[in-house]
mmCIF file of N, CA and C and ligand atoms in Angstrom:
data_model
loop_
_atom_site.group_PDB
_atom_site.id
_atom_site.type_symbol
_atom_site.label_atom_id
_atom_site.label_comp_id
_atom_site.label_asym_id
_atom_site.label_seq_id
_atom_site.Cartn_x
_atom_site.Cartn_y
_atom_site.Cartn_z
ATOM 1 N N UNK B 1 12.198 -47.349 77.150
ATOM 2 C CA UNK B 1 12.553 -46.635 78.448
ATOM 3 C C UNK B 1 11.570 -47.064 79.546
ATOM 4 N N UNK B 2 12.025 -47.467 80.675
ATOM 5 C CA UNK B 2 10.986 -47.764 81.706
ATOM 6 C C UNK B 2 10.111 -46.577 82.124
ATOM 7 N N UNK B 3 8.948 -46.854 82.519
ATOM 8 C CA UNK B 3 7.997 -45.826 82.682
ATOM 9 C C UNK B 3 8.412 -44.757 83.713
ATOM 10 N N UNK B 4 9.088 -45.108 84.810
ATOM 11 C CA UNK B 4 9.542 -44.146 85.760
ATOM 12 C C UNK B 4 10.536 -43.203 85.165
ATOM 13 N N UNK B 5 11.443 -43.695 84.342
ATOM 14 C CA UNK B 5 12.467 -42.835 83.747
ATOM 15 C C UNK B 5 11.843 -41.852 82.803
ATOM 16 N N UNK B 6 10.822 -42.443 82.052
ATOM 17 C CA UNK B 6 10.082 -41.550 81.081
ATOM 18 C C UNK B 6 9.375 -40.395 81.837
ATOM 19 N N UNK B 7 8.796 -40.711 82.908
ATOM 20 C CA UNK B 7 8.014 -39.719 83.738
ATOM 21 C C UNK B 7 9.033 -38.654 84.187
ATOM 22 N N UNK B 8 10.176 -39.214 84.725
ATOM 23 C CA UNK B 8 11.197 -38.194 85.250
ATOM 24 C C UNK B 8 11.702 -37.261 84.169
ATOM 25 N N UNK B 9 11.938 -37.817 82.912
ATOM 26 C CA UNK B 9 12.507 -36.938 81.888
ATOM 27 C C UNK B 9 11.432 -35.938 81.458
ATOM 28 N N UNK B 10 10.139 -36.335 81.530
ATOM 29 C CA UNK B 10 9.127 -35.346 81.222
ATOM 30 C C UNK B 10 9.069 -34.241 82.255
ATOM 31 N N UNK B 11 9.225 -34.692 83.541
ATOM 32 C CA UNK B 11 9.277 -33.676 84.604
ATOM 33 C C UNK B 11 10.463 -32.720 84.456
ATOM 34 N N UNK B 12 11.573 -33.221 84.051
ATOM 35 C CA UNK B 12 12.745 -32.430 83.824
ATOM 36 C C UNK B 12 12.565 -31.394 82.734
ATOM 37 N N UNK B 13 11.855 -31.798 81.669
ATOM 38 C CA UNK B 13 11.537 -30.931 80.630
ATOM 39 C C UNK B 13 10.583 -29.820 81.026
ATOM 40 N N UNK B 14 9.593 -30.216 81.887
ATOM 41 C CA UNK B 14 8.679 -29.231 82.437
ATOM 42 C C UNK B 14 9.350 -28.165 83.270
ATOM 43 N N UNK B 15 10.327 -28.698 84.131
ATOM 44 C CA UNK B 15 10.941 -27.759 85.090
ATOM 45 C C UNK B 15 11.848 -26.815 84.255
ATOM 46 N N UNK B 16 12.427 -27.291 83.252
ATOM 47 C CA UNK B 16 13.373 -26.411 82.509
ATOM 48 C C UNK B 16 12.569 -25.549 81.496
ATOM 49 N N UNK B 17 11.299 -25.430 81.703
ATOM 50 C CA UNK B 17 10.547 -24.514 80.927
ATOM 51 C C UNK B 17 10.157 -25.129 79.548
ATOM 52 N N UNK B 18 9.944 -26.439 79.520
ATOM 53 C CA UNK B 18 9.552 -27.120 78.325
ATOM 54 C C UNK B 18 10.511 -26.895 77.228
ATOM 55 N N UNK B 19 11.768 -26.744 77.574
ATOM 56 C CA UNK B 19 12.696 -26.456 76.470
ATOM 57 C C UNK B 19 13.827 -27.517 76.491
ATOM 58 N N UNK B 20 13.892 -28.228 75.467
ATOM 59 C CA UNK B 20 14.995 -29.104 75.240
ATOM 60 C C UNK B 20 16.162 -28.219 74.805
ATOM 61 N N UNK B 21 17.435 -28.623 75.155
ATOM 62 C CA UNK B 21 18.584 -27.783 74.709
ATOM 63 C C UNK B 21 18.554 -27.720 73.206
ATOM 64 N N UNK B 22 19.018 -26.608 72.731
ATOM 65 C CA UNK B 22 19.102 -26.482 71.285
ATOM 66 C C UNK B 22 20.140 -27.393 70.696
ATOM 67 N N UNK B 23 19.885 -27.993 69.569
ATOM 68 C CA UNK B 23 20.954 -28.859 68.940
ATOM 69 C C UNK B 23 22.161 -28.029 68.629
ATOM 70 N N UNK B 24 23.370 -28.615 68.828
ATOM 71 C CA UNK B 24 24.662 -27.937 68.473
ATOM 72 C C UNK B 24 24.685 -26.554 69.094
ATOM 73 N N UNK B 25 24.317 -26.421 70.346
ATOM 74 C CA UNK B 25 23.973 -25.139 70.903
ATOM 75 C C UNK B 25 25.210 -24.197 71.083
ATOM 76 N N UNK B 26 26.435 -24.686 70.887
ATOM 77 C CA UNK B 26 27.541 -23.838 70.993
ATOM 78 C C UNK B 26 28.063 -23.377 69.635
ATOM 79 N N UNK B 27 27.407 -23.750 68.570
ATOM 80 C CA UNK B 27 27.864 -23.347 67.261
ATOM 81 C C UNK B 27 27.404 -21.851 67.015
ATOM 82 N N UNK B 28 28.189 -21.137 66.178
ATOM 83 C CA UNK B 28 27.761 -19.747 65.947
ATOM 84 C C UNK B 28 26.328 -19.525 65.487
ATOM 85 N N UNK B 29 25.810 -20.473 64.642
ATOM 86 C CA UNK B 29 24.477 -20.300 64.151
ATOM 87 C C UNK B 29 23.485 -20.458 65.215
ATOM 88 N N UNK B 30 23.666 -21.422 66.139
ATOM 89 C CA UNK B 30 22.729 -21.648 67.184
ATOM 90 C C UNK B 30 22.797 -20.484 68.182
ATOM 91 N N UNK B 31 23.937 -19.880 68.396
ATOM 92 C CA UNK B 31 24.069 -18.726 69.293
ATOM 93 C C UNK B 31 23.384 -17.517 68.705
ATOM 94 N N UNK B 32 23.565 -17.369 67.393
ATOM 95 C CA UNK B 32 22.854 -16.240 66.666
ATOM 96 C C UNK B 32 21.353 -16.431 66.791
ATOM 97 N N UNK B 33 20.902 -17.596 66.518
ATOM 98 C CA UNK B 33 19.391 -17.865 66.700
ATOM 99 C C UNK B 33 18.997 -17.557 68.096
ATOM 100 N N UNK B 34 19.669 -18.144 69.096
ATOM 101 C CA UNK B 34 19.247 -17.866 70.392
ATOM 102 C C UNK B 34 19.239 -16.379 70.752
ATOM 103 N N UNK B 35 20.213 -15.669 70.259
ATOM 104 C CA UNK B 35 20.314 -14.273 70.587
ATOM 105 C C UNK B 35 19.246 -13.382 69.869
ATOM 106 N N UNK B 36 18.931 -13.754 68.643
ATOM 107 C CA UNK B 36 17.979 -12.914 67.876
ATOM 108 C C UNK B 36 16.523 -13.350 68.011
ATOM 109 N N UNK B 37 16.318 -14.532 68.503
ATOM 110 C CA UNK B 37 14.906 -14.995 68.548
ATOM 111 C C UNK B 37 14.430 -15.230 70.015
ATOM 112 N N UNK B 38 15.169 -14.736 70.984
ATOM 113 C CA UNK B 38 14.641 -15.052 72.316
ATOM 114 C C UNK B 38 14.161 -13.810 73.079
ATOM 115 N N UNK B 39 13.897 -12.737 72.284
ATOM 116 C CA UNK B 39 13.495 -11.506 72.934
ATOM 117 C C UNK B 39 12.069 -11.488 73.387
ATOM 118 N N UNK B 40 11.264 -12.248 72.647
ATOM 119 C CA UNK B 40 9.827 -12.247 73.063
ATOM 120 C C UNK B 40 9.343 -13.557 73.520
ATOM 121 N N UNK B 41 10.030 -14.594 73.203
ATOM 122 C CA UNK B 41 9.676 -15.940 73.674
ATOM 123 C C UNK B 41 10.956 -16.813 73.619
ATOM 124 N N UNK B 42 10.944 -17.916 74.324
ATOM 125 C CA UNK B 42 12.116 -18.807 74.247
ATOM 126 C C UNK B 42 12.314 -19.222 72.815
ATOM 127 N N UNK B 43 13.536 -19.454 72.425
ATOM 128 C CA UNK B 43 13.783 -19.874 71.053
ATOM 129 C C UNK B 43 13.228 -21.358 70.918
ATOM 130 N N UNK B 44 12.357 -21.547 69.937
ATOM 131 C CA UNK B 44 11.703 -22.847 69.750
ATOM 132 C C UNK B 44 12.743 -23.815 69.283
ATOM 133 N N UNK B 45 12.531 -25.058 69.688
ATOM 134 C CA UNK B 45 13.469 -26.093 69.228
ATOM 135 C C UNK B 45 13.262 -26.326 67.685
ATOM 136 N N UNK B 46 14.363 -26.417 66.947
ATOM 137 C CA UNK B 46 14.205 -26.534 65.495
ATOM 138 C C UNK B 46 13.373 -27.749 65.100
ATOM 139 N N UNK B 47 13.480 -28.802 65.855
ATOM 140 C CA UNK B 47 12.859 -29.983 65.398
ATOM 141 C C UNK B 47 11.314 -29.925 65.566
ATOM 142 N N UNK B 48 10.788 -28.836 66.149
ATOM 143 C CA UNK B 48 9.366 -28.634 66.318
ATOM 144 C C UNK B 48 8.679 -28.299 65.058
ATOM 145 N N UNK B 49 9.387 -27.870 64.000
ATOM 146 C CA UNK B 49 8.762 -27.404 62.731
ATOM 147 C C UNK B 49 9.563 -28.048 61.624
ATOM 148 N N UNK B 50 8.852 -28.136 60.416
ATOM 149 C CA UNK B 50 9.496 -28.548 59.240
ATOM 150 C C UNK B 50 10.293 -27.346 58.614
ATOM 151 N N UNK B 51 11.196 -27.654 57.717
ATOM 152 C CA UNK B 51 11.966 -26.675 57.085
ATOM 153 C C UNK B 51 11.039 -25.605 56.353
ATOM 154 N N UNK B 52 10.034 -26.082 55.715
ATOM 155 C CA UNK B 52 9.094 -25.183 55.026
ATOM 156 C C UNK B 52 8.434 -24.215 56.010
ATOM 157 N N UNK B 53 8.016 -24.830 57.192
ATOM 158 C CA UNK B 53 7.353 -24.029 58.208
ATOM 159 C C UNK B 53 8.353 -22.931 58.771
ATOM 160 N N UNK B 54 9.549 -23.291 58.940
ATOM 161 C CA UNK B 54 10.565 -22.376 59.491
ATOM 162 C C UNK B 54 10.666 -21.196 58.541
ATOM 163 N N UNK B 55 10.814 -21.498 57.293
ATOM 164 C CA UNK B 55 10.972 -20.367 56.297
ATOM 165 C C UNK B 55 9.754 -19.399 56.504
ATOM 166 N N UNK B 56 8.492 -19.989 56.667
ATOM 167 C CA UNK B 56 7.339 -19.120 56.802
ATOM 168 C C UNK B 56 7.447 -18.322 58.118
ATOM 169 N N UNK B 57 7.747 -19.086 59.231
ATOM 170 C CA UNK B 57 7.690 -18.374 60.522
ATOM 171 C C UNK B 57 8.738 -17.273 60.598
ATOM 172 N N UNK B 58 9.941 -17.519 60.105
ATOM 173 C CA UNK B 58 10.956 -16.452 60.139
ATOM 174 C C UNK B 58 10.454 -15.218 59.422
ATOM 175 N N UNK B 59 9.757 -15.497 58.277
ATOM 176 C CA UNK B 59 9.170 -14.291 57.584
ATOM 177 C C UNK B 59 8.121 -13.596 58.446
ATOM 178 N N UNK B 60 7.300 -14.431 59.150
ATOM 179 C CA UNK B 60 6.267 -13.782 59.865
ATOM 180 C C UNK B 60 6.864 -13.054 61.196
ATOM 181 N N UNK B 61 8.043 -13.440 61.642
ATOM 182 C CA UNK B 61 8.587 -12.731 62.810
ATOM 183 C C UNK B 61 9.181 -11.470 62.475
ATOM 184 N N UNK B 62 9.592 -11.345 61.223
ATOM 185 C CA UNK B 62 10.321 -10.108 60.817
ATOM 186 C C UNK B 62 9.484 -8.843 61.112
ATOM 187 N N UNK B 63 8.241 -8.684 60.739
ATOM 188 C CA UNK B 63 7.450 -7.519 61.011
ATOM 189 C C UNK B 63 7.263 -7.255 62.476
ATOM 190 N N UNK B 64 7.175 -8.400 63.269
ATOM 191 C CA UNK B 64 7.044 -8.260 64.709
ATOM 192 C C UNK B 64 8.207 -7.634 65.312
ATOM 193 N N UNK B 65 9.376 -8.071 64.820
ATOM 194 C CA UNK B 65 10.639 -7.499 65.327
ATOM 195 C C UNK B 65 10.745 -6.012 65.010
ATOM 196 N N UNK B 66 10.289 -5.663 63.808
ATOM 197 C CA UNK B 66 10.444 -4.245 63.416
ATOM 198 C C UNK B 66 9.413 -3.396 64.299
ATOM 199 N N UNK B 67 8.223 -3.991 64.486
ATOM 200 C CA UNK B 67 7.233 -3.265 65.334
ATOM 201 C C UNK B 67 7.757 -3.040 66.724
ATOM 202 N N UNK B 68 8.508 -4.068 67.209
ATOM 203 C CA UNK B 68 8.925 -3.968 68.659
ATOM 204 C C UNK B 68 10.223 -3.027 68.675
ATOM 205 N N UNK B 69 10.547 -2.455 67.560
ATOM 206 C CA UNK B 69 11.694 -1.522 67.594
ATOM 207 C C UNK B 69 13.104 -2.213 67.553
ATOM 208 N N UNK B 70 13.045 -3.531 67.213
ATOM 209 C CA UNK B 70 14.304 -4.275 67.102
ATOM 210 C C UNK B 70 14.826 -4.110 65.658
ATOM 211 N N UNK B 71 16.150 -4.176 65.501
ATOM 212 C CA UNK B 71 16.666 -4.167 64.149
ATOM 213 C C UNK B 71 16.252 -5.441 63.505
ATOM 214 N N UNK B 72 15.760 -5.334 62.209
ATOM 215 C CA UNK B 72 15.368 -6.521 61.528
ATOM 216 C C UNK B 72 16.558 -7.428 61.259
ATOM 217 N N UNK B 73 16.253 -8.698 60.924
ATOM 218 C CA UNK B 73 17.391 -9.529 60.639
ATOM 219 C C UNK B 73 18.065 -9.061 59.326
ATOM 220 N N UNK B 74 19.352 -9.037 59.298
ATOM 221 C CA UNK B 74 20.052 -8.786 58.034
ATOM 222 C C UNK B 74 19.917 -10.019 57.077
ATOM 223 N N UNK B 75 20.043 -9.807 55.842
ATOM 224 C CA UNK B 75 19.990 -11.087 54.973
ATOM 225 C C UNK B 75 20.919 -12.130 55.375
ATOM 226 N N UNK B 76 22.077 -11.723 55.881
ATOM 227 C CA UNK B 76 23.053 -12.800 56.380
ATOM 228 C C UNK B 76 22.566 -13.535 57.538
ATOM 229 N N UNK B 77 22.080 -12.722 58.502
ATOM 230 C CA UNK B 77 21.520 -13.320 59.777
ATOM 231 C C UNK B 77 20.323 -14.250 59.420
ATOM 232 N N UNK B 78 19.440 -13.814 58.606
ATOM 233 C CA UNK B 78 18.333 -14.543 58.185
ATOM 234 C C UNK B 78 18.725 -15.907 57.550
ATOM 235 N N UNK B 79 19.730 -15.811 56.681
ATOM 236 C CA UNK B 79 20.199 -17.055 55.987
ATOM 237 C C UNK B 79 20.847 -17.979 56.990
ATOM 238 N N UNK B 80 21.646 -17.425 57.899
ATOM 239 C CA UNK B 80 22.372 -18.276 58.833
ATOM 240 C C UNK B 80 21.362 -18.957 59.786
ATOM 241 N N UNK B 81 20.367 -18.183 60.270
ATOM 242 C CA UNK B 81 19.359 -18.750 61.155
ATOM 243 C C UNK B 81 18.533 -19.781 60.460
ATOM 244 N N UNK B 82 18.147 -19.494 59.265
ATOM 245 C CA UNK B 82 17.289 -20.440 58.567
ATOM 246 C C UNK B 82 18.060 -21.767 58.250
ATOM 247 N N UNK B 83 19.347 -21.578 57.876
ATOM 248 C CA UNK B 83 20.145 -22.740 57.582
ATOM 249 C C UNK B 83 20.221 -23.593 58.787
ATOM 250 N N UNK B 84 20.409 -22.966 59.891
ATOM 251 C CA UNK B 84 20.456 -23.747 61.176
ATOM 252 C C UNK B 84 19.191 -24.453 61.539
ATOM 253 N N UNK B 85 18.089 -23.668 61.426
ATOM 254 C CA UNK B 85 16.777 -24.314 61.734
ATOM 255 C C UNK B 85 16.419 -25.391 60.796
ATOM 256 N N UNK B 86 16.761 -25.226 59.553
ATOM 257 C CA UNK B 86 16.441 -26.173 58.502
ATOM 258 C C UNK B 86 17.282 -27.509 58.662
ATOM 259 N N UNK B 87 18.482 -27.293 59.157
ATOM 260 C CA UNK B 87 19.402 -28.493 59.306
ATOM 261 C C UNK B 87 18.805 -29.382 60.384
ATOM 262 N N UNK B 88 18.183 -28.880 61.371
ATOM 263 C CA UNK B 88 17.716 -29.712 62.509
ATOM 264 C C UNK B 88 16.193 -29.737 62.515
ATOM 265 N N UNK B 89 15.563 -29.273 61.446
ATOM 266 C CA UNK B 89 14.126 -29.192 61.392
ATOM 267 C C UNK B 89 13.476 -30.623 61.485
ATOM 268 N N UNK B 90 12.247 -30.698 61.981
ATOM 269 C CA UNK B 90 11.488 -31.934 62.006
ATOM 270 C C UNK B 90 11.070 -32.409 60.570
ATOM 271 N N UNK B 91 10.607 -33.573 60.518
ATOM 272 C CA UNK B 91 10.247 -34.034 59.103
ATOM 273 C C UNK B 91 8.769 -34.227 58.914
ATOM 274 N N UNK B 92 7.913 -33.890 59.923
ATOM 275 C CA UNK B 92 6.514 -33.947 59.635
ATOM 276 C C UNK B 92 5.732 -32.912 60.497
HETATM 277 C C1 HEC F 211 9.370 -8.882 68.628
HETATM 278 C C2 HEC F 211 8.990 -10.097 69.252
HETATM 279 C C3 HEC F 211 9.440 -11.435 68.585
HETATM 280 C C4 HEC F 211 10.632 -11.744 68.179
HETATM 281 C C5 HEC F 211 11.979 -11.069 68.330
HETATM 282 C C6 HEC F 211 10.508 -13.128 67.674
HETATM 283 N N1 HEC F 211 9.259 -13.549 67.745
HETATM 284 FE FE1 HEC F 211 8.471 -15.420 67.309
HETATM 285 N N2 HEC F 211 6.726 -14.889 68.156
HETATM 286 C C7 HEC F 211 6.383 -13.702 68.557
HETATM 287 C C8 HEC F 211 4.909 -13.650 69.000
HETATM 288 C C9 HEC F 211 4.177 -12.453 69.610
HETATM 289 C C10 HEC F 211 4.403 -14.900 68.775
HETATM 290 C C11 HEC F 211 3.021 -15.514 69.101
HETATM 291 C C12 HEC F 211 2.314 -15.971 67.919
HETATM 292 C C13 HEC F 211 1.997 -14.968 66.827
HETATM 293 O O1 HEC F 211 1.585 -13.841 67.154
HETATM 294 O O2 HEC F 211 2.167 -15.355 65.675
HETATM 295 C C14 HEC F 211 5.567 -15.699 68.242
HETATM 296 C C15 HEC F 211 5.500 -17.002 67.855
HETATM 297 C C16 HEC F 211 6.558 -17.752 67.243
HETATM 298 C C17 HEC F 211 6.436 -19.101 66.774
HETATM 299 C C18 HEC F 211 5.269 -20.004 67.029
HETATM 300 C C19 HEC F 211 4.268 -19.614 65.919
HETATM 301 C C20 HEC F 211 3.166 -20.626 65.817
HETATM 302 O O3 HEC F 211 2.342 -20.363 64.935
HETATM 303 O O4 HEC F 211 3.172 -21.698 66.553
HETATM 304 C C21 HEC F 211 7.683 -19.482 66.211
HETATM 305 C C22 HEC F 211 8.047 -20.781 65.594
HETATM 306 C C23 HEC F 211 8.481 -18.351 66.323
HETATM 307 N N3 HEC F 211 7.774 -17.227 66.987
HETATM 308 C C24 HEC F 211 9.804 -18.172 65.857
HETATM 309 C C25 HEC F 211 10.612 -17.124 65.973
HETATM 310 C C26 HEC F 211 11.924 -17.004 65.334
HETATM 311 C C27 HEC F 211 12.644 -18.079 64.524
HETATM 312 C C28 HEC F 211 12.453 -15.796 65.729
HETATM 313 C C29 HEC F 211 13.777 -15.189 65.292
HETATM 314 C C30 HEC F 211 13.999 -14.921 63.871
HETATM 315 C C31 HEC F 211 11.437 -15.111 66.478
HETATM 316 N N4 HEC F 211 10.341 -15.953 66.630
HETATM 317 C C32 HEC F 211 11.550 -13.822 67.078
HETATM 318 C C33 HEC F 211 7.205 -12.594 68.695
HETATM 319 C C34 HEC F 211 8.509 -12.533 68.372
#
């Protein structure tokens, strides 16, 4: 990619809040993820973490959600969100 285009796309990412669009963002799983995980921070892009890290992070978020008075993820929600994150997870 030419340098100018690269710089422009970086700028676009900055302006949009450092957030690349979520993969397959109109799927039910992506929507569920966006809805359940954007209350305290933007939903992180799945490719930012490996599948193993996602498993850990979702576990770590659970008590935060409860402390904040939010309903915890149901087992179904947790499974759907994790399956989504792991499908698009990064590899290193
Ligand atoms: C109740 C608020 C809250 C909700 C809801 C929440 N998070 Fe978080 N999340 C946090 C806070 C606070 C941090 C800052 C880092 C920390 O304290 O661990 C964070 C950080 C993160 C990080 C970065 C952690 C790191 O070590 O770099 C990831 C990834 C993450 N959250 C994923 C999720 C996912 C996935 C969900 C939905 C299941 C979710 N979060 C829902 C509060 C929340």
